[in-house]
XYZ file of C-alpha atoms in Angstrom:
495
model
C 11.090 25.154 8.867
C 13.399 24.076 6.383
C 12.737 20.180 6.968
C 9.998 17.604 8.384
C 11.180 14.215 8.990
C 8.133 12.073 9.655
C 9.070 8.929 11.831
C 11.450 8.167 14.797
C 12.716 4.428 14.475
C 16.184 3.351 11.728
C 15.388 6.383 9.119
C 14.665 9.177 10.511
C 17.139 8.895 12.937
C 19.466 8.981 10.277
C 17.845 11.259 7.993
C 18.791 14.105 11.335
C 22.043 12.850 11.720
C 22.962 13.369 7.913
C 20.956 16.178 6.987
C 22.783 18.340 9.877
C 26.102 17.179 8.241
C 24.941 18.658 5.150
C 24.624 21.662 7.182
C 21.108 21.684 7.384
C 19.716 22.098 11.089
C 16.233 23.752 11.309
C 14.768 20.227 11.517
C 11.789 18.189 13.591
C 11.230 14.669 13.671
C 7.333 13.602 13.937
C 6.899 10.548 15.911
C 3.846 8.983 16.788
C 4.586 7.310 19.579
C 6.533 8.057 22.973
C 10.091 6.349 22.103
C 12.040 5.897 19.316
C 13.109 2.834 17.675
C 10.153 2.039 14.836
C 9.855 -1.515 14.311
C 11.983 -1.983 16.775
C 10.398 -0.467 19.282
C 7.032 -1.949 18.488
C 8.133 -5.798 17.629
C 8.948 -7.173 21.713
C 7.955 -11.222 20.432
C 9.919 -13.263 22.119
C 13.824 -14.317 19.889
C 12.833 -10.954 17.882
C 16.343 -10.129 16.331
C 17.829 -8.945 12.989
C 18.346 -11.725 9.857
C 20.764 -9.047 8.294
C 24.153 -9.385 9.756
C 24.907 -7.253 12.548
C 27.911 -5.423 11.365
C 25.665 -4.658 8.299
C 22.577 -3.628 10.427
C 24.792 -0.587 11.687
C 24.688 3.389 10.484
C 28.824 3.842 8.938
C 29.025 6.702 10.901
C 28.275 4.380 14.303
C 30.020 1.375 14.338
C 29.247 -0.889 17.300
C 30.370 -3.912 19.660
C 27.579 -6.439 18.473
C 27.014 -9.064 21.379
C 26.166 -11.899 18.223
C 26.461 -12.257 14.346
C 22.594 -11.716 14.107
C 22.042 -9.175 16.880
C 18.532 -9.354 19.203
C 15.826 -6.717 19.139
C 16.426 -5.232 22.360
C 20.586 -4.366 21.994
C 19.473 -3.461 18.061
C 16.987 -0.868 20.300
C 19.592 0.111 22.602
C 21.631 1.217 19.220
C 19.550 3.797 18.087
C 18.550 5.396 21.780
C 22.425 5.475 22.232
C 22.967 6.799 18.875
C 20.313 8.956 18.847
C 22.571 10.523 21.713
C 25.457 11.005 20.836
C 24.125 12.901 17.696
C 21.670 15.125 19.214
C 18.918 13.441 17.071
C 17.112 12.904 20.268
C 16.856 16.949 20.959
C 14.759 17.497 17.557
C 12.439 14.751 18.132
C 8.854 15.065 18.779
C 6.910 12.266 20.599
C 3.316 11.482 20.643
C 2.928 13.556 17.577
C 1.040 11.668 14.630
C 0.786 13.385 11.196
C -3.400 14.047 10.440
C -3.446 15.529 7.026
C -0.615 16.903 5.375
C -0.589 19.340 1.652
C 1.360 20.851 -0.448
C 0.854 24.902 -0.859
C 2.054 26.713 -3.694
C 1.901 30.216 -3.166
C 4.598 29.720 -0.448
C 6.433 26.609 -1.541
C 6.179 24.972 1.379
C 4.330 21.602 3.292
C 1.368 22.585 5.874
C 1.135 19.189 8.103
C -1.630 19.239 10.383
C -0.622 16.790 14.131
C -1.712 16.045 17.016
C 0.019 18.778 18.770
C -0.606 21.648 16.329
C 0.875 22.695 12.476
C 3.930 22.989 11.364
C 4.924 24.535 7.955
C 8.486 23.638 6.654
C 9.853 23.646 3.346
C 11.286 19.905 3.067
C 9.440 17.041 4.203
C 10.988 13.253 4.632
C 8.676 10.220 5.195
C 11.142 7.572 7.277
C 7.716 5.722 8.698
C 9.509 2.146 7.519
C 7.417 -0.947 5.313
C 7.566 -2.665 8.559
C 4.715 -0.760 10.263
C 0.918 -1.943 9.549
C 0.093 -5.608 11.636
C -1.813 -7.316 8.968
C -4.626 -9.285 10.774
C -6.466 -11.617 8.814
C -10.261 -11.703 8.801
C -11.097 -14.938 10.235
C -15.044 -15.891 10.957
C -14.936 -16.194 14.550
C -12.240 -14.759 15.877
C -13.826 -11.766 17.660
C -15.123 -14.069 19.762
C -12.748 -16.491 20.504
C -12.609 -17.123 24.446
C -8.989 -17.641 25.226
C -6.508 -14.766 24.550
C -5.920 -13.723 20.850
C -3.183 -11.146 19.662
C -0.889 -10.215 17.038
C 2.786 -11.060 16.601
C 4.135 -7.542 16.022
C 1.960 -6.210 19.311
C 2.545 -9.108 21.526
C 0.796 -8.948 24.630
C 2.966 -10.200 27.726
C 0.593 -10.376 29.908
C -0.365 -13.985 28.164
C 1.544 -16.357 30.316
C 1.652 -18.950 28.082
C 3.031 -21.427 29.884
C 1.639 -25.407 30.347
C -1.295 -23.395 27.234
C -2.662 -24.754 24.381
C -1.046 -22.404 21.456
C -1.971 -21.939 17.922
C 0.079 -19.811 15.694
C -1.375 -19.113 12.527
C 1.378 -18.264 10.027
C 5.315 -19.593 9.267
C 6.522 -16.515 7.955
C 9.810 -14.685 9.588
C 8.185 -14.315 12.715
C 6.613 -17.586 14.052
C 10.322 -18.978 12.388
C 11.951 -16.624 15.469
C 9.637 -16.586 18.301
C 8.729 -20.521 18.005
C 11.834 -21.521 19.900
C 11.709 -19.210 22.365
C 8.186 -20.210 23.141
C 7.846 -24.321 22.858
C 9.857 -24.570 25.164
C 6.870 -23.632 27.785
C 4.079 -24.469 26.023
C 1.833 -27.504 26.466
C 1.002 -27.679 22.830
C 2.195 -25.742 19.595
C -0.034 -25.779 17.232
C 1.459 -24.000 13.742
C -1.026 -23.497 11.151
C 0.834 -23.320 7.543
C -0.775 -22.060 4.226
C 2.451 -21.893 2.321
C 5.524 -23.299 3.517
C 8.895 -21.326 3.098
C 12.107 -21.876 2.498
C 15.005 -21.504 4.952
C 18.226 -21.900 4.600
C 21.372 -22.080 7.435
C 21.796 -18.920 9.906
C 25.553 -19.160 10.894
C 24.535 -17.015 13.981
C 27.443 -17.515 16.661
C 28.970 -14.827 19.277
C 31.162 -11.653 18.790
C 33.749 -11.654 21.350
C 35.037 -8.740 23.241
C 38.625 -9.210 21.898
C 37.224 -9.666 18.487
C 35.573 -5.955 18.814
C 39.364 -4.915 20.097
C 41.360 -5.966 17.194
C 38.291 -4.137 14.994
C 38.751 -0.958 17.297
C 42.193 -0.805 16.613
C 42.209 -1.736 12.997
C 39.709 0.284 11.285
C 40.584 -1.384 8.150
C 40.061 -5.002 9.821
C 36.468 -4.048 10.222
C 35.832 -2.291 7.054
C 36.893 -5.769 5.864
C 34.248 -7.393 7.986
C 32.022 -5.013 6.544
C 33.347 -6.051 2.721
C 33.299 -10.060 3.344
C 28.891 -10.019 4.369
C 28.476 -7.629 1.923
C 29.867 -9.196 -0.750
C 27.960 -12.335 1.045
C 24.902 -10.746 0.917
C 25.359 -9.737 -3.084
C 26.636 -13.233 -4.095
C 23.593 -14.644 -2.338
C 21.360 -12.457 -4.572
C 22.805 -12.913 -7.931
C 20.710 -15.895 -8.615
C 17.652 -14.168 -7.328
C 18.043 -11.977 -9.673
C 19.098 -14.726 -12.905
C 16.712 -18.235 -11.847
C 18.734 -21.009 -14.027
C 22.117 -20.286 -11.685
C 19.786 -21.279 -8.090
C 19.986 -24.753 -7.662
C 22.700 -25.052 -5.922
C 21.175 -22.344 -2.837
C 17.979 -24.848 -3.338
C 20.115 -28.051 -2.808
C 21.734 -26.178 0.557
C 18.166 -25.042 1.919
C 17.030 -29.395 0.957
C 20.003 -30.168 2.720
C 19.241 -28.020 5.763
C 15.724 -29.354 6.078
C 16.807 -32.834 5.110
C 19.607 -32.634 7.884
C 16.778 -30.712 10.847
C 13.399 -33.018 10.246
C 14.270 -36.978 9.812
C 10.246 -37.303 9.158
C 9.674 -38.092 5.809
C 6.105 -36.339 5.979
C 6.945 -33.112 8.073
C 9.633 -32.539 5.710
C 7.637 -33.029 2.676
C 5.229 -30.663 4.157
C 7.794 -28.474 4.885
C 8.927 -28.211 1.337
C 8.050 -25.475 -1.014
C 6.535 -26.013 -4.077
C 7.997 -22.414 -5.770
C 11.640 -21.320 -6.209
C 13.326 -20.028 -3.621
C 13.723 -16.483 -3.285
C 10.152 -16.355 -4.193
C 8.942 -15.322 -0.898
C 10.531 -13.687 1.371
C 14.114 -15.372 2.362
C 14.441 -16.571 5.516
C 17.449 -18.320 7.654
C 17.699 -20.311 11.046
C 18.917 -23.146 12.826
C 16.166 -23.543 15.378
C 12.617 -23.039 13.213
C 13.156 -26.580 12.177
C 14.406 -28.713 15.457
C 11.494 -26.685 17.194
C 9.046 -27.903 15.016
C 10.077 -31.608 15.853
C 9.333 -31.083 19.409
C 7.163 -33.457 20.931
C 4.353 -30.514 21.684
C 4.603 -29.307 18.633
C 2.440 -29.720 15.450
C 2.232 -28.747 11.999
C -0.975 -27.928 10.272
C -0.322 -27.787 6.255
C -3.621 -25.882 6.552
C -4.972 -22.184 5.998
C -7.428 -21.324 8.985
C -11.104 -20.988 8.092
C -12.930 -20.004 11.393
C -12.858 -19.495 14.926
C -15.180 -21.440 16.939
C -15.129 -21.332 19.880
C -11.770 -22.192 21.172
C -11.180 -24.301 18.475
C -9.506 -23.153 15.468
C -10.737 -24.752 11.954
C -8.146 -25.966 9.212
C -9.055 -25.936 5.529
C -8.872 -29.551 5.818
C -11.653 -29.621 7.864
C -9.441 -29.758 11.169
C -10.419 -29.160 14.492
C -7.852 -27.729 17.277
C -8.651 -26.966 20.852
C -6.574 -23.128 22.032
C -6.162 -21.426 25.061
C -3.949 -18.864 23.030
C -3.978 -17.258 19.386
C -1.099 -15.582 18.273
C -1.425 -14.112 14.652
C 1.925 -14.478 12.371
C 0.274 -13.209 9.813
C 2.526 -10.358 8.739
C 2.075 -5.990 7.886
C 0.923 -4.335 4.930
C 4.784 -4.137 3.333
C 3.570 -2.108 0.389
C 1.216 0.118 1.914
C 2.319 3.690 3.646
C -0.849 4.998 5.538
C 0.808 8.510 5.547
C -0.613 8.599 1.864
C -3.922 9.104 2.723
C -2.913 11.522 4.479
C -0.589 13.660 1.922
C -2.290 15.656 -0.517
C 0.270 17.208 -3.891
C 0.406 19.346 -6.467
C -3.377 18.831 -7.737
C -4.832 18.232 -4.271
C -5.009 14.614 -4.742
C -3.703 12.534 -2.035
C -0.634 10.169 -2.388
C -2.813 7.147 -1.135
C -5.041 7.720 -5.164
C -1.943 8.755 -6.970
C -0.997 5.064 -6.469
C -4.230 3.005 -6.847
C -3.093 1.374 -9.460
C 0.789 1.032 -8.642
C 3.044 2.049 -6.151
C 5.905 4.533 -8.281
C 8.668 6.433 -7.398
C 11.868 7.619 -8.950
C 14.367 5.330 -7.469
C 12.247 4.655 -4.333
C 12.645 8.682 -3.537
C 10.448 11.111 -5.451
C 6.713 11.412 -6.764
C 6.095 13.075 -9.555
C 3.500 15.846 -8.251
C 4.750 15.872 -4.455
C 7.602 18.117 -4.273
C 10.759 19.050 -2.021
C 9.356 15.055 -0.755
C 11.119 12.513 -0.361
C 10.553 8.803 1.045
C 13.111 6.382 3.123
C 12.095 3.056 1.600
C 10.232 3.956 -0.417
C 9.050 1.577 -3.227
C 11.103 -0.836 -5.229
C 14.165 -0.295 -3.040
C 14.728 -3.694 -1.169
C 15.907 -7.553 -1.654
C 15.929 -10.901 -0.463
C 19.138 -9.917 0.980
C 19.905 -6.374 0.800
C 20.569 -4.342 4.091
C 18.768 -1.585 4.822
C 21.422 0.871 6.505
C 23.064 0.455 2.920
C 20.244 1.142 1.405
C 19.034 4.199 3.358
C 22.735 6.094 3.494
C 22.855 6.022 -0.027
C 19.138 7.382 -0.502
C 20.480 10.259 2.426
C 23.444 11.391 -0.139
C 20.783 11.569 -2.304
C 18.522 13.369 -0.154
C 20.871 16.694 0.907
C 22.356 16.398 -3.088
C 18.880 17.239 -3.995
C 18.334 20.084 -1.207
C 22.270 21.370 -1.838
C 21.070 21.911 -5.451
C 17.961 23.631 -4.528
C 19.994 25.826 -1.923
C 22.817 26.914 -4.507
C 19.808 27.706 -7.326
C 17.517 29.863 -5.220
C 14.613 27.856 -5.822
C 11.704 27.039 -4.061
C 11.082 23.269 -5.263
C 11.674 20.594 -7.224
C 10.127 18.091 -8.631
C 10.675 14.587 -10.475
C 9.688 14.697 -14.319
C 6.812 12.240 -14.463
C 7.947 11.349 -17.887
C 11.760 10.148 -15.982
C 9.628 8.451 -13.057
C 7.342 6.030 -16.063
C 10.769 5.063 -17.518
C 12.012 4.357 -14.313
C 8.659 2.944 -13.319
C 9.239 0.834 -16.456
C 12.434 -0.239 -16.818
C 11.909 -1.694 -13.146
C 9.396 -4.010 -13.458
C 10.644 -5.143 -16.719
C 13.686 -5.918 -15.030
C 11.701 -7.691 -12.433
C 9.407 -9.492 -14.711
C 13.000 -12.210 -15.076
C 13.880 -12.219 -11.221
C 12.762 -15.264 -8.673
C 10.735 -12.627 -6.739
C 7.594 -12.321 -9.420
C 7.872 -16.025 -10.009
C 5.212 -16.822 -7.760
C 2.097 -15.417 -9.539
C 1.778 -12.261 -8.244
C 1.038 -12.632 -4.793
C 3.236 -12.874 -1.828
C 5.116 -11.009 0.910
C 7.280 -8.809 -2.113
C 3.063 -8.032 -3.836
C 1.739 -4.770 -2.108
C -0.734 -4.833 -5.165
C -2.277 -7.486 -6.345
C -0.110 -8.438 -9.562
C 2.330 -5.471 -8.833
C 5.691 -5.790 -6.943
C 6.228 -2.875 -4.887
C 8.936 -4.150 -2.577
C 12.044 -5.386 -5.344
C 14.975 -3.421 -6.170
C 15.271 -6.036 -9.531
C 19.117 -5.609 -9.605
C 22.625 -5.506 -6.883
C 22.203 -2.763 -4.459
C 25.539 -2.034 -5.611
C 23.890 -1.083 -8.305
C 21.391 1.142 -6.333
C 24.161 2.641 -4.688
C 25.538 3.426 -8.042
C 22.417 5.039 -9.042
C 21.459 6.907 -5.923
C 25.340 8.659 -5.477
C 25.295 9.784 -8.756
C 22.464 12.758 -8.766
C 21.206 14.414 -11.918
C 19.605 17.595 -11.900
C 17.951 17.980 -15.294
C 15.290 14.839 -13.593
C 13.868 16.963 -11.612
C 11.692 20.637 -12.996
C 12.796 23.254 -10.378
C 10.155 25.729 -9.362
C 11.174 29.363 -8.618
C 10.163 31.814 -5.885
C 8.000 33.386 -7.837
C 6.491 30.527 -9.197
C 7.966 30.422 -12.838
C 10.459 27.759 -14.111
C 13.627 29.201 -14.517
C 14.963 25.575 -15.290
C 12.768 22.380 -16.374
C 16.122 20.765 -16.884
C 17.472 22.424 -13.807
C 18.149 24.937 -11.800
C 19.920 28.165 -13.240
C 23.702 27.101 -15.088
C 25.006 30.245 -13.064
C 23.396 28.738 -9.697
C 25.725 25.363 -9.552
């Protein structure tokens, strides 16, 4: 087999389509669930939607007539399913197939993957499992003895009727911002436990009319212009995040949004962050603040330390009765569960290689793991990046690498450790001056204590340019006989 893609979400589907376009047809996608969609399949909480403008959250080769400026979860999932069917990507998915272990076999220059449905041997592995994969469950003493219903927002319990119930929400991140306005009208009372306030910017969401889509359909240049407008708006917001001295106007906008949305001074003070905007995940919403001002909602500006019987205990000593607890405590963002199962050239699992940090050259290649590529790997995103933009640039890079591999007659390519190390040093040196590293080494962006494993410190435009310039000489190339005909690239006569 030429290539195995692990994961059938936004990344995995794009990988299949890109590989086929590059003439690679011997492909299979291994999906541990029974349905495609990734995070948009798994997250079903009320109000779930995209925080990137819809026209940027689509494949460039598959424009879609989105109903709103910011699409909801169901529409995105429908889009992924219809795009997969249109391009035949769904035909190569093996559902209910989880990868249990995988290793590089130097004698055959192949990866052998053991799964719940058998063994697969392949030349290339593309990991497309995404960073929003495994929910983070807090260690709260007594939670397991709570007599009511408790669940994580990423695994929403739709059998739990919140009508007339007392709901305790633990966490105030992006998920809470979306579902609180949806559950507030039904619940008798909602207590929102906030350990750290977030900066919230206005969200210019509005319906996109059929007439607009007809116009854009007849004028592709206009659609490209609209995408360009949203892209450069996102890029403009990213400038002060990389240069914190320019942050004050953006922070002033967020403070104005808070002041206009929350009349009560004490509540405003509790919602005002004490760190620079962008130090944690940037959030946009026009409905979150108003929901917090409703008579049946109370903000608890304290972390949860325990659950005792039907009461949630705050670090400030408060005891709050609850019938339902919703854990909106995010994901293990920097963690790749497969890292414990994929073994490189020396037999070590990727998790051990990444024990001190998580490094990958351009977030894509890891030294010691030949012919293995990561989609949306370490340090590729930021507070303003549209994932499909980065994803498609990565896939152009990967298909260029595979084209070189084919034309050279080589069996494997492996990024040089010195190249990976130099990229890692430059990236983290650049991160040190951005707002992304301003929170003292903790928070959303830090997959390891003190190590930012999430953010790209430069512009998205710069990242795309880097990924568009595949350089064979940063890889070691191995011939089928096991030799290395081109440590500085494939044999010149083979290019």
